[in-house]
Coordinates of C-alpha atoms in Angstrom, one line a residue:
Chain A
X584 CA 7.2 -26.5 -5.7
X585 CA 7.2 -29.7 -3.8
X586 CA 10.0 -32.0 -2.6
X587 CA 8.9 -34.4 -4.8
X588 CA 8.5 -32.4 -8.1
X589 CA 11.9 -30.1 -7.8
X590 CA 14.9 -32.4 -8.9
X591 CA 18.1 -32.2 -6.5
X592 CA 20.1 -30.1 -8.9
X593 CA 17.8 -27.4 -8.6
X594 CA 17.6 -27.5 -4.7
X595 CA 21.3 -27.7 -4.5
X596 CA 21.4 -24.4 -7.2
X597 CA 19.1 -22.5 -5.1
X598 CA 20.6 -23.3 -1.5
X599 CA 23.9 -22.0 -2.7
X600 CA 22.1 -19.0 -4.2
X601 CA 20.2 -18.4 -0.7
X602 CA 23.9 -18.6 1.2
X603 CA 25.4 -16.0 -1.3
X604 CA 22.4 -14.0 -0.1
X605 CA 22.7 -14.6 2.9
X606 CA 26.7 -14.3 3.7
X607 CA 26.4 -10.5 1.8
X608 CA 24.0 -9.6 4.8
X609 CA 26.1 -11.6 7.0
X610 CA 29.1 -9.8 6.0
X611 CA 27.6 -6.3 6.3
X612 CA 26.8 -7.0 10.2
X613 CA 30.0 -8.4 10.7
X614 CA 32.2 -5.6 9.6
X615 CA 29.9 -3.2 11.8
X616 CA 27.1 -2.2 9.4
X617 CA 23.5 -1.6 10.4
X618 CA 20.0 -3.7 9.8
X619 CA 19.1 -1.5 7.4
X620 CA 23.0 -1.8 5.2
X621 CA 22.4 -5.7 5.9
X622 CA 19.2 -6.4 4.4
X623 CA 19.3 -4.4 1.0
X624 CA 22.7 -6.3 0.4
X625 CA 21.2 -9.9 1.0
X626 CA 18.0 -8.4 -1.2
X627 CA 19.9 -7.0 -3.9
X628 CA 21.8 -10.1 -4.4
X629 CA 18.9 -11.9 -4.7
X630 CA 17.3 -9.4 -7.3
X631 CA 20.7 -9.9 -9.5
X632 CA 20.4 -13.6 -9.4
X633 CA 18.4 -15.3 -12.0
X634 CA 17.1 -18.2 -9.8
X635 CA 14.5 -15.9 -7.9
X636 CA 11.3 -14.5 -8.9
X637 CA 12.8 -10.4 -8.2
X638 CA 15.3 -8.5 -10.5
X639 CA 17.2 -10.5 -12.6
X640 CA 14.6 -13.7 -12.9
X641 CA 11.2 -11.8 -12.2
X642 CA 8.3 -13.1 -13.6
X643 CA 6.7 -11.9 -17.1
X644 CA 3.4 -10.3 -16.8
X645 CA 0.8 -10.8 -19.3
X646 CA 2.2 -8.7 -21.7
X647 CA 5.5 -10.0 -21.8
X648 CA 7.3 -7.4 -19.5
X649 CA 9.0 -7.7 -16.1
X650 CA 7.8 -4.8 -13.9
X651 CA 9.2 -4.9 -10.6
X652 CA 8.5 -3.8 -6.9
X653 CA 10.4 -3.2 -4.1
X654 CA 10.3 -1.9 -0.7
X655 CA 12.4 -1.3 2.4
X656 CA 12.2 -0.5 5.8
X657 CA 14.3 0.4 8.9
X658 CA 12.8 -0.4 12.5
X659 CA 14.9 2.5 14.0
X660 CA 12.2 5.5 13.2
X661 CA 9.9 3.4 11.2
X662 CA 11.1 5.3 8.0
X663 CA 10.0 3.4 4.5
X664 CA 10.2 3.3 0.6
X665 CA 9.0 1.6 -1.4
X666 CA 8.5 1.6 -5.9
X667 CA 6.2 -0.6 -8.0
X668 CA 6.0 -1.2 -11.4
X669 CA 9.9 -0.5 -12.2
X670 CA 11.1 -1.7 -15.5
X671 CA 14.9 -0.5 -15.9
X672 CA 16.4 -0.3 -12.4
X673 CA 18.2 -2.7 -11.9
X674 CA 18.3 -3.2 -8.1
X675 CA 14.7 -2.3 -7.1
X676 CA 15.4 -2.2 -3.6
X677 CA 18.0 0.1 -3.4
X678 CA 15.7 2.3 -5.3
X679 CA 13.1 1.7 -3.0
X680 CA 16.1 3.0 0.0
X681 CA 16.6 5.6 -2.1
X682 CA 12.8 6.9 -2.1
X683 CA 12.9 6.7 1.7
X684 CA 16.4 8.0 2.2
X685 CA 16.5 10.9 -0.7
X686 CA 13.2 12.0 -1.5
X687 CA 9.9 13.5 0.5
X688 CA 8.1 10.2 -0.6
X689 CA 7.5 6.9 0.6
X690 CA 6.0 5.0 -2.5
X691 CA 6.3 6.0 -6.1
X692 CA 5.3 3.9 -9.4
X693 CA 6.4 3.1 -13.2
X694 CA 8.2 5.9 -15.1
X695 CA 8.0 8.4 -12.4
X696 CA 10.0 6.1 -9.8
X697 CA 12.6 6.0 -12.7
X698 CA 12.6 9.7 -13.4
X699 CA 13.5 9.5 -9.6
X700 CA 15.7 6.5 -10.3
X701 CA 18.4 8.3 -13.0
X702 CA 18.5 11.4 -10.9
X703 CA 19.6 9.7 -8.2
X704 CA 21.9 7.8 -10.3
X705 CA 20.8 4.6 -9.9
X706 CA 22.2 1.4 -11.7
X707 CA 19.7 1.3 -15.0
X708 CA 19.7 -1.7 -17.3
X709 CA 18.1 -2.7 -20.8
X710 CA 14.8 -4.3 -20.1
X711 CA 16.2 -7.2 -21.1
X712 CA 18.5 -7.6 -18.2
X713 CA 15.7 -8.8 -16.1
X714 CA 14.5 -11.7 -18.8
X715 CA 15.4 -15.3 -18.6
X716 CA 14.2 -18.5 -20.7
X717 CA 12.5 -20.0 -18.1
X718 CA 10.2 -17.3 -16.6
X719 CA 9.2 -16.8 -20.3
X720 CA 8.3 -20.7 -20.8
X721 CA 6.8 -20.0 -17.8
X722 CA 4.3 -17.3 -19.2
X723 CA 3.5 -19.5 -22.1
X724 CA 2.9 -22.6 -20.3
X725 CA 0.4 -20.7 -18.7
X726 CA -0.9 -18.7 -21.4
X727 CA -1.5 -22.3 -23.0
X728 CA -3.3 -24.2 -20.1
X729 CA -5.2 -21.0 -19.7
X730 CA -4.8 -21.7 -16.0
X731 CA -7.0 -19.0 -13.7
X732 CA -5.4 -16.7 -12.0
X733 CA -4.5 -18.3 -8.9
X734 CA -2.6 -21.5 -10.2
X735 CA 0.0 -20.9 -7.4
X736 CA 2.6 -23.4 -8.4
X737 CA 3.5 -21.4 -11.0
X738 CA 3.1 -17.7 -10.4
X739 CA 4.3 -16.2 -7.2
X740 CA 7.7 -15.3 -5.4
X741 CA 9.0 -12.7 -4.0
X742 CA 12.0 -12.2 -1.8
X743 CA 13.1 -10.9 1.2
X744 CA 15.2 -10.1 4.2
X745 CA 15.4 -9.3 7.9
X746 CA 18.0 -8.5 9.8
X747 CA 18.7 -7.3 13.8
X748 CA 21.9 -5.5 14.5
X749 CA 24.1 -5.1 17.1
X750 CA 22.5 -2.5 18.5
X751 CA 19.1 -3.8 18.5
X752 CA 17.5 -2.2 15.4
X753 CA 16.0 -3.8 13.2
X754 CA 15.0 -3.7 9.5
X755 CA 13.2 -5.7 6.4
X756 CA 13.9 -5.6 2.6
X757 CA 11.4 -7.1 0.3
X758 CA 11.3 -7.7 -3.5
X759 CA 9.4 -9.3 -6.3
X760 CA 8.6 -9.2 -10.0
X761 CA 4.9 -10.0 -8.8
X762 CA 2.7 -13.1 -10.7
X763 CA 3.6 -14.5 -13.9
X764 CA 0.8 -13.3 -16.2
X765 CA -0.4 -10.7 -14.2
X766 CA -2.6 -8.2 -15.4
X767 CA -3.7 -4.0 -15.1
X768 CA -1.0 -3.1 -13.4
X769 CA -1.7 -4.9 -11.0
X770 CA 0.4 -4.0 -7.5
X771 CA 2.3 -6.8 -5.3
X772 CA 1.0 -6.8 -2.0
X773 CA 4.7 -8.4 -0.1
X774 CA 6.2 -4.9 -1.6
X775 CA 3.5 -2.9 -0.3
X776 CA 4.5 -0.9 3.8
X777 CA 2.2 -2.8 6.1
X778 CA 1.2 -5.6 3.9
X779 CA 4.2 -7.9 3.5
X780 CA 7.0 -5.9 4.6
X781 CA 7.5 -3.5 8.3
X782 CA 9.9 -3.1 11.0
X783 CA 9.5 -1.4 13.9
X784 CA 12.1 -2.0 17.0
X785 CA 9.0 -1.7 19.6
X786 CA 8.3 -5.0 18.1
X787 CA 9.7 -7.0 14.9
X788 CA 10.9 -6.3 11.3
X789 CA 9.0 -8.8 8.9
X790 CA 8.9 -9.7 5.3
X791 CA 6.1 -11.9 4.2
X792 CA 5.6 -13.4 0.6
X793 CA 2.4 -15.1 -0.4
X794 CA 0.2 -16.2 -2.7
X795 CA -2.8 -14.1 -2.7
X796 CA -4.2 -11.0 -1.7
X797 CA -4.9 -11.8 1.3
X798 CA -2.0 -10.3 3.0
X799 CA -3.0 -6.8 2.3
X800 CA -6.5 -6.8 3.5
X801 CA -5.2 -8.5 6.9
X802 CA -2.2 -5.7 6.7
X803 CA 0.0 -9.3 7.8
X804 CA 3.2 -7.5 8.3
X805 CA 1.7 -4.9 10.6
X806 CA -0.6 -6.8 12.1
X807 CA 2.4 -9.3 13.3
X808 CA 4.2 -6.3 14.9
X809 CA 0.5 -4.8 16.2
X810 CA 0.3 -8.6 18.1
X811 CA 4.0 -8.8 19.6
X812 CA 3.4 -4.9 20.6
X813 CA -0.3 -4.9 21.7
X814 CA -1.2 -8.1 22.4
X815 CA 2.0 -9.6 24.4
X816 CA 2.3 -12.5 22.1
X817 CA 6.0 -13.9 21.1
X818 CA 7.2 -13.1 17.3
X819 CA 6.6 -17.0 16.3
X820 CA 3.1 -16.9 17.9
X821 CA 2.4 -14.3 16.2
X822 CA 3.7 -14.8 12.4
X823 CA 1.7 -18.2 13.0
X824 CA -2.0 -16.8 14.0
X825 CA -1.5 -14.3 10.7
X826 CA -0.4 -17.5 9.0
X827 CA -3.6 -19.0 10.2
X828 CA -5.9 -16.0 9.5
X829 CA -4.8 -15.7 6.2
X830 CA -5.2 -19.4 6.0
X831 CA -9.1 -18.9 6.7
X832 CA -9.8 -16.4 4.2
X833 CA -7.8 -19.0 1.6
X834 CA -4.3 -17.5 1.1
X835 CA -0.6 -19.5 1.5
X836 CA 2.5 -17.6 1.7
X837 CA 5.6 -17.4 3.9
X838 CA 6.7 -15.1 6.7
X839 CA 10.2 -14.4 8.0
X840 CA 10.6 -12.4 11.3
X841 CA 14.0 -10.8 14.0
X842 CA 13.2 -9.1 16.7
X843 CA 15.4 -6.5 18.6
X844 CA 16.2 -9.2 21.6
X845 CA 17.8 -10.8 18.2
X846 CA 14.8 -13.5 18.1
X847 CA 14.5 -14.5 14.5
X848 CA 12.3 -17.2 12.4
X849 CA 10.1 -18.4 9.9
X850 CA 6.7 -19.8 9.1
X851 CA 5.1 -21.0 6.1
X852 CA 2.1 -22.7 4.9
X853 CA 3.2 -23.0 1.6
X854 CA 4.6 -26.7 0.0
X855 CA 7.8 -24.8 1.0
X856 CA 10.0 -21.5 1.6
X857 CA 13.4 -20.8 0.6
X858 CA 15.1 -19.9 3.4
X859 CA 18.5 -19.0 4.9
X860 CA 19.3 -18.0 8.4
X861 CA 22.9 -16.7 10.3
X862 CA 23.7 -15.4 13.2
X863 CA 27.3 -13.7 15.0
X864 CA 27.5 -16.7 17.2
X865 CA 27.7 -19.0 13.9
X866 CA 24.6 -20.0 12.9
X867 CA 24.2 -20.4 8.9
X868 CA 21.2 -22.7 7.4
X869 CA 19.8 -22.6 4.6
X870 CA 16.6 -24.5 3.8
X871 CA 13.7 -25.1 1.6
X872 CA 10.6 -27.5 2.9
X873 CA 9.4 -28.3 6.1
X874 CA 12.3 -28.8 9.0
X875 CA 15.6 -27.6 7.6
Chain B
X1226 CA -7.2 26.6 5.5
X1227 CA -7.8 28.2 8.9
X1228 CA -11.5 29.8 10.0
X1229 CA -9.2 33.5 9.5
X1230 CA -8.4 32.7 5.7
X1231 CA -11.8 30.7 4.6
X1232 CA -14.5 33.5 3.3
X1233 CA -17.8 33.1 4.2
X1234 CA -19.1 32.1 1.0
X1235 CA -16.4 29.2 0.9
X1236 CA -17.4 27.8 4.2
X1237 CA -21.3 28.1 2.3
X1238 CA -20.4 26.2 -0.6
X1239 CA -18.3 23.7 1.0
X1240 CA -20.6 22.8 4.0
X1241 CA -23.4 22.7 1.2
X1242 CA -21.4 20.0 -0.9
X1243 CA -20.6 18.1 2.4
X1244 CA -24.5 17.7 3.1
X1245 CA -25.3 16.7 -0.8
X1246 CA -22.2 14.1 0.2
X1247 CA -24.0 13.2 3.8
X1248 CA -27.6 12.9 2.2
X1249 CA -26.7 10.5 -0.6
X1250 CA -24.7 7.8 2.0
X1251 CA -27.6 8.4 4.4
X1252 CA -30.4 7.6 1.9
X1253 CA -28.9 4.5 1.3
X1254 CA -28.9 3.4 4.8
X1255 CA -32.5 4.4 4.7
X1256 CA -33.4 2.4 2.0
X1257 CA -31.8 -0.7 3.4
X1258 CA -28.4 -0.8 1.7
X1259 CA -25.4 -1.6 3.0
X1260 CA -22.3 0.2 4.6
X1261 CA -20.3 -0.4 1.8
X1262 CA -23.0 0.8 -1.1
X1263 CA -23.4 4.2 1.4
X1264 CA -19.7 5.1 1.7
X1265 CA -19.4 4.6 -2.0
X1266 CA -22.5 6.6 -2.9
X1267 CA -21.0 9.5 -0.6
X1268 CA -17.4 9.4 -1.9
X1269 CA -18.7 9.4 -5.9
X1270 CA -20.7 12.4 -4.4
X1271 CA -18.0 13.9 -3.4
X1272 CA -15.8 13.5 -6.6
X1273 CA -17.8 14.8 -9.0
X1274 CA -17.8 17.8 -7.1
X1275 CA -15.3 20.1 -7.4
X1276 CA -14.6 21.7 -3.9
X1277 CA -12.9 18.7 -3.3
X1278 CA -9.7 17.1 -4.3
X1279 CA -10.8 14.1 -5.5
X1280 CA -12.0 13.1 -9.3
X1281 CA -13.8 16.5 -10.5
X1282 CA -11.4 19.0 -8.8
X1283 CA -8.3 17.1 -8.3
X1284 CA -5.4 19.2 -7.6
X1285 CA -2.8 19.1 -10.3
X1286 CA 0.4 16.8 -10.6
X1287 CA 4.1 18.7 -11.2
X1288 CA 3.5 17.8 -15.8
X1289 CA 0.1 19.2 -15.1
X1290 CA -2.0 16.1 -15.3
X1291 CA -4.8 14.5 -12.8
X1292 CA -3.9 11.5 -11.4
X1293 CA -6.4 9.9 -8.9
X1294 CA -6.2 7.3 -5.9
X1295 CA -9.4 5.7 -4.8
X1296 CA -9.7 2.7 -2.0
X1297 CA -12.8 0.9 -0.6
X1298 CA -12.8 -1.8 2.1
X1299 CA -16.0 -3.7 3.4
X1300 CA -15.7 -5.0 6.9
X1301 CA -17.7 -8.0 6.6
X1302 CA -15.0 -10.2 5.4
X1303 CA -12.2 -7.7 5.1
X1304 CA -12.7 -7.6 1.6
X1305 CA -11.0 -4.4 -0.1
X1306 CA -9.9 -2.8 -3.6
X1307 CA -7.8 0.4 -4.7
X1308 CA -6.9 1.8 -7.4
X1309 CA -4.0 4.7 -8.4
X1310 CA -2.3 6.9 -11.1
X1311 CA -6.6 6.8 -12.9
X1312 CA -6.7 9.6 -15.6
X1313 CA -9.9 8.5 -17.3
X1314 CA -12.5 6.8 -15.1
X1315 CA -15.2 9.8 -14.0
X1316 CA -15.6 7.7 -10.4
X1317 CA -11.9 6.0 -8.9
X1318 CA -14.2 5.1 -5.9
X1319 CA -16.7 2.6 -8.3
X1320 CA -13.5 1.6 -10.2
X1321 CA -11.7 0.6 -6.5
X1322 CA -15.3 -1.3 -5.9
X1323 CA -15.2 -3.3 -9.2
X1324 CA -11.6 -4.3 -8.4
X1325 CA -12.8 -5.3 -4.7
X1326 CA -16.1 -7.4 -6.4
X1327 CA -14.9 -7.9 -10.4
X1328 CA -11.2 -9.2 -10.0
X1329 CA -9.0 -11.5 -8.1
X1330 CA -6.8 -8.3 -7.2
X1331 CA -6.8 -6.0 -4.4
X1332 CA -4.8 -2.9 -5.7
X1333 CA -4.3 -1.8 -9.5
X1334 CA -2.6 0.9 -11.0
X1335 CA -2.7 3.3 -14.0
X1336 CA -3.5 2.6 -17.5
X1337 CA -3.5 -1.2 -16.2
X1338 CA -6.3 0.0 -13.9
X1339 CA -8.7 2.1 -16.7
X1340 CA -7.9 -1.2 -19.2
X1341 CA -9.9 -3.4 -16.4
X1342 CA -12.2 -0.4 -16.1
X1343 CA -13.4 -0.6 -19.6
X1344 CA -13.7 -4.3 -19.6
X1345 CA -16.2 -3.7 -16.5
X1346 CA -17.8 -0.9 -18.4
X1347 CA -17.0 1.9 -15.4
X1348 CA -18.1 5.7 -16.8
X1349 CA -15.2 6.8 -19.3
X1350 CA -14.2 10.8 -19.5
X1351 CA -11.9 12.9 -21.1
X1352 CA -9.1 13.7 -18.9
X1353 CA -10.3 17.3 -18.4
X1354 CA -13.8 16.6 -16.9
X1355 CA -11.3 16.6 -13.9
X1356 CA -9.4 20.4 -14.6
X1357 CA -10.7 23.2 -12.9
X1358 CA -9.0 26.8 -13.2
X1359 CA -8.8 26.8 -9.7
X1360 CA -6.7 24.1 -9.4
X1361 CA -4.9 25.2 -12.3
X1362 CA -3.9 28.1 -10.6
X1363 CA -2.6 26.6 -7.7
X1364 CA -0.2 24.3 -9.4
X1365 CA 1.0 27.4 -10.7
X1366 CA 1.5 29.2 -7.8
X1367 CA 2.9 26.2 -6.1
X1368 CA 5.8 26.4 -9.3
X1369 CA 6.1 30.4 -8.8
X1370 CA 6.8 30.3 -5.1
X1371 CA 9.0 27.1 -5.5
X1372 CA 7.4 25.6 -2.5
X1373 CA 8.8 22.7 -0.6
X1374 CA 7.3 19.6 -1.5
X1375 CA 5.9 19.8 1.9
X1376 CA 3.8 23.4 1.9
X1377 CA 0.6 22.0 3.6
X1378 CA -1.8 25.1 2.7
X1379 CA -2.2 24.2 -0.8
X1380 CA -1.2 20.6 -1.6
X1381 CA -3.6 17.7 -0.2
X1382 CA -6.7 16.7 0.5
X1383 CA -8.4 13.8 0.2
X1384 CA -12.4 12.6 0.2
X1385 CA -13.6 9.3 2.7
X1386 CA -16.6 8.1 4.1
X1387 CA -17.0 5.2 6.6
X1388 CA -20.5 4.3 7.8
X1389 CA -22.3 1.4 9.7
X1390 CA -25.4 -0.5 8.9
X1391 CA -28.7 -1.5 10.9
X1392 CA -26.4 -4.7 10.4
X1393 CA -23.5 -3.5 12.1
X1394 CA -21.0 -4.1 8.9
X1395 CA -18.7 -1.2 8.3
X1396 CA -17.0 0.1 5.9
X1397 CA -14.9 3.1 4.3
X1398 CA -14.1 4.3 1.3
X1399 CA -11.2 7.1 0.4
X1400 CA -10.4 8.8 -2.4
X1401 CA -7.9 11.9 -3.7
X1402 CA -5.9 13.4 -6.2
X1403 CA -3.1 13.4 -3.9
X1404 CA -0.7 16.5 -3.7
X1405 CA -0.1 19.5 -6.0
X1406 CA 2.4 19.5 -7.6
X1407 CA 3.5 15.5 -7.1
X1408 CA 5.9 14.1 -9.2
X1409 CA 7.2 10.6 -10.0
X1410 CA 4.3 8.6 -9.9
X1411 CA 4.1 8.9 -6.0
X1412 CA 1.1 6.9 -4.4
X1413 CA -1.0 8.9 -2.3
X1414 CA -0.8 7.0 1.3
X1415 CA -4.7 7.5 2.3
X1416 CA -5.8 5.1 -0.4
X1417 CA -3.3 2.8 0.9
X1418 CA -5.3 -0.3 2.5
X1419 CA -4.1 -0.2 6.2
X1420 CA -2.2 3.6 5.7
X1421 CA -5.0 6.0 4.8
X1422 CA -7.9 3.3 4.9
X1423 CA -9.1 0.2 6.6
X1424 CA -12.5 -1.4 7.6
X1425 CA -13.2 -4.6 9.6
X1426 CA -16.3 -5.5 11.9
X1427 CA -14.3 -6.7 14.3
X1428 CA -13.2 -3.1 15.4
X1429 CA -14.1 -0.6 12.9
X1430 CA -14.4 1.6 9.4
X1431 CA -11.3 3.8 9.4
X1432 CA -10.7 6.9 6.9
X1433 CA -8.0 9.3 6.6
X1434 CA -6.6 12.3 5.4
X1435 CA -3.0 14.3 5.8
X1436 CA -0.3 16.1 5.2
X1437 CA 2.5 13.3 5.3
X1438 CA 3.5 10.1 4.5
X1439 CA 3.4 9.5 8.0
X1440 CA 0.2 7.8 7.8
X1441 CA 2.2 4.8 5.8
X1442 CA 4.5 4.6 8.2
X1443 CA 2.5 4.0 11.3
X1444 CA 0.0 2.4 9.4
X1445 CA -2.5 4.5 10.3
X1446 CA -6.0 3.0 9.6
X1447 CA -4.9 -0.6 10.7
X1448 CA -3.4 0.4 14.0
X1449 CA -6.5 2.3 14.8
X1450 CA -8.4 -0.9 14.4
X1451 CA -5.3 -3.1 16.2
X1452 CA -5.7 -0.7 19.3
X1453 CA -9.3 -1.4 19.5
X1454 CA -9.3 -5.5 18.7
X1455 CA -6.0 -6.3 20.5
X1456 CA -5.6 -3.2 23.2
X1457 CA -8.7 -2.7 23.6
X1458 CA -8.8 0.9 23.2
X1459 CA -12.3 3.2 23.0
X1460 CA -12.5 4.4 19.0
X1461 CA -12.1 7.8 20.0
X1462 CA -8.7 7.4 22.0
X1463 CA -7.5 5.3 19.7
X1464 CA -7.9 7.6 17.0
X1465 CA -6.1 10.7 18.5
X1466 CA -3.3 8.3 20.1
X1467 CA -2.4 7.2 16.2
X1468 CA -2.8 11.4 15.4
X1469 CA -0.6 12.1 18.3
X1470 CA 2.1 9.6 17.2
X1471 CA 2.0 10.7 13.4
X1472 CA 2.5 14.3 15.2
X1473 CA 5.4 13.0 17.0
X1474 CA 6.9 12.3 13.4
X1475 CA 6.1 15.6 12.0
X1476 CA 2.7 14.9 10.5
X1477 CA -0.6 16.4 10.7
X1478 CA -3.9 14.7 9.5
X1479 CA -7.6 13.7 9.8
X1480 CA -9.6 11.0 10.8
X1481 CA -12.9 9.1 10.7
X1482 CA -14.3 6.2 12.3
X1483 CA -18.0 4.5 12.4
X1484 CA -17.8 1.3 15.3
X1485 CA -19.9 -1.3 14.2
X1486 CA -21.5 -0.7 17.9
X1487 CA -22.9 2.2 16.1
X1488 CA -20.1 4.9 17.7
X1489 CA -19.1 7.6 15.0
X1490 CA -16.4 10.7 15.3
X1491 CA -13.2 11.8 14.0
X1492 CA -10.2 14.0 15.4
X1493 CA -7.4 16.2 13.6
X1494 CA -5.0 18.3 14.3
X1495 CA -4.9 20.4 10.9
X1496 CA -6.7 23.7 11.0
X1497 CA -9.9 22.4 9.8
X1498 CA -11.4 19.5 8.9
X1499 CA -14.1 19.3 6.1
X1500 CA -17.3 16.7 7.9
X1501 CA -20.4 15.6 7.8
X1502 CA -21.9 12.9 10.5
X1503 CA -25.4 11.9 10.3
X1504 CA -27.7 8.7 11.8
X1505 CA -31.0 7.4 11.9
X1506 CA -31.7 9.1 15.3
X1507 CA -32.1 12.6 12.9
X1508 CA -28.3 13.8 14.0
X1509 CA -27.4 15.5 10.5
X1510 CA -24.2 17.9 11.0
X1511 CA -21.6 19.4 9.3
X1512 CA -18.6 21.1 10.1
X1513 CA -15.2 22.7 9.1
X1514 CA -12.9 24.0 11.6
X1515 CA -12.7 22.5 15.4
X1516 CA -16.3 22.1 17.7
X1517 CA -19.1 22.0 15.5

């Protein structure tokens, strides 16, 4: 995904998919509702529309399935959930609330997280819901190029939200159907508490997404907060060294940030990052590459 | 487990296991391995035996299968692999190794995870190498006396080791078969990278066990190491400051720490905690319950 190879239909399609995202979030904070309410909103539209790799749209793994992962988490008493490997829920995240809100749990997997799922009477869906034509070309086009398993311009997405409310709490929503073609059951790292996706109001909520592995073993969404909350540095600062740390060791990815004192931003190493930003004083962006 | 409940020939049998466990990582070290091949030498140790709740004596999930959670992280370059939901590989800790060294992933689940396993050739068994009566017998009970999900006597435990070399790499390794009685899929938090386990020269080799999934929350093994890097924080006080703020949420754990300065030690606040410390200075000790 570069400016030059994505034609201006599609960047037009996916702006004004970012600002329905993005005004169901707003619209939760405007009529009083919390971080938490805000960001599983903007999240779950995003999983139901077809143009993002979550939900609805998620990537095919080797084997021709969509499994899904999710997680959520509310900077007030750093409570989390989180599921991986869900193949009939149809919002992931609200599952993933639903681990942290109605269950002893934090993080539960495959069949089990949908046991959970239909006794909690979540919104379940054929299998089928979540496949499109494109992700499957997708899987093919890489199946036939026999690309290795890092060909990033094909295979990663994920998305997520962050949100500060009015009264200073914050909260992050991630969500992603993981690689195209992945393999063994294997476990996305943006969906994973501490990797790509933590909010604590001693510091920041953050939601990273990413192209390797890379975030997990540098814990990047922790590590971010750890930095604003041990180290004194400012939330850009810090998303920006993790950016840079994760840089060293080879990885890309993006990183959005809000802080309780209602600081929020972005950075990203990546060709690009879809990206929408509002605020009460009204703020409302929505961009894609570099500058907005 | 409390010093009034244990029976003598309990405390014997363990504290023999623990010193089979301690011997195997320390021979490595003697014979000029690495941090990483001693922790996972210890932990394999310590799954095939069956005092402990890990491989060969995991505890039982709620349909009355064993589901196991292994993790390994080498400080060096922050390199790490886990695995979860394994029902067939004899040693999760080796599989978690392979995925670290073998793959371009970091974290793989169920039959995904045994699929890669047979590909690397990893040590196949029948499901019940891992049943023991006595674990049998306590899933039972658990279902008799319709415990909370949260009854701490019976339901976790988990095996780690963390060591450092005449190099002064570190490293840990974790590995459990999570709670009795767990249902829907629910990933164990210790064998988390960054909850339950974490290892980076730059501050230390971090392994933990508890009650909760408070350890997720906090992020337990990471913020041991951010305290040290970014605040820094002696090993020791950062280790009971993340134990007192898990307490502060309600949870109840153990931990271990090697420095790569060559500092070792652990704190809990559960009755007991099952240990063994040794170095190259002769030190060999184990221990159960608090003092030595």
């Amino acid at each position: 995904m570069t400016r030059e190879t994505m034609d201006a239909a599609a960047i037009i399609a996916h702006e004004a998919a970012l600002g329905v995202a993005l005004d169901a979030g707003r619209a939760v904070l405007e009529a009083g509702g919390n971080a938490l309410d805000a960001v599983c909103a903007a999240v779950a539209e995003l999983e139901d529309d077809p143009h993002f790799n979550a939900g609805r749209g998620a990537v095919f793994t080797y084997h021709g399935t969509n499994e899904l992962d999710a997680a959520v988490m509310d900077g007030r008493a750093r409570d989390a959930g989180a599921v991986c490997g869900v193949t009939h829920t149809r919002n992931p995240v609200m599952l993933a609330r639903a681990v942290m809100e109605q269950s002893p749990h934090v993080f539960l997997s495959g069949a089990g997280a949908e046991e959970f799922a239909r006794e909690q009477g979540a919104v379940m869906v054929d299998p089928d819901w979540f496949a499109t034509e494109e992700r499957w070309r997708q899987l093919q086009e890489l199946k036939a190029r026999k690309l290795g398993w890092f060909d990033a311009g094909l295979k990663y997405g994920t998305v997520g939200a962050v949100a500060v409310d009015a009264m200073g709490h914050v909260a992050a929503a991630t969500s992603t159907g993981g690689l195209t073609g992945k393999r063994w059951g294997r476990i996305g790292y943006s969906t994973l508490i501490g990797a790509g996706t933590y909010a604590d109001d001693r510091a920041a909520a953050i939601s990273c997404t990413g192209s390797g592995e890379q975030f997990m073993r540098v814990g990047a969404a922790h590590e971010i907060c750890a930095r604003i909350r041990l180290g004194g540095e400012q939330a850009q600062a810090a998303t920006e060294a993790v950016l840079a740390e994760i840089g060293a060791m080879e990885g890309v990815g993006g990183i959005i940030y809000a802080t309780p004192a209602g600081e929020t931003g972005f950075a990203f190493t990546t060709p690009g990052l879809f990206r929408g930003r509002a605020d009460s004083n009204g703020l409302r962006e929505v961009g894609i590459f570099g500058g907005t």
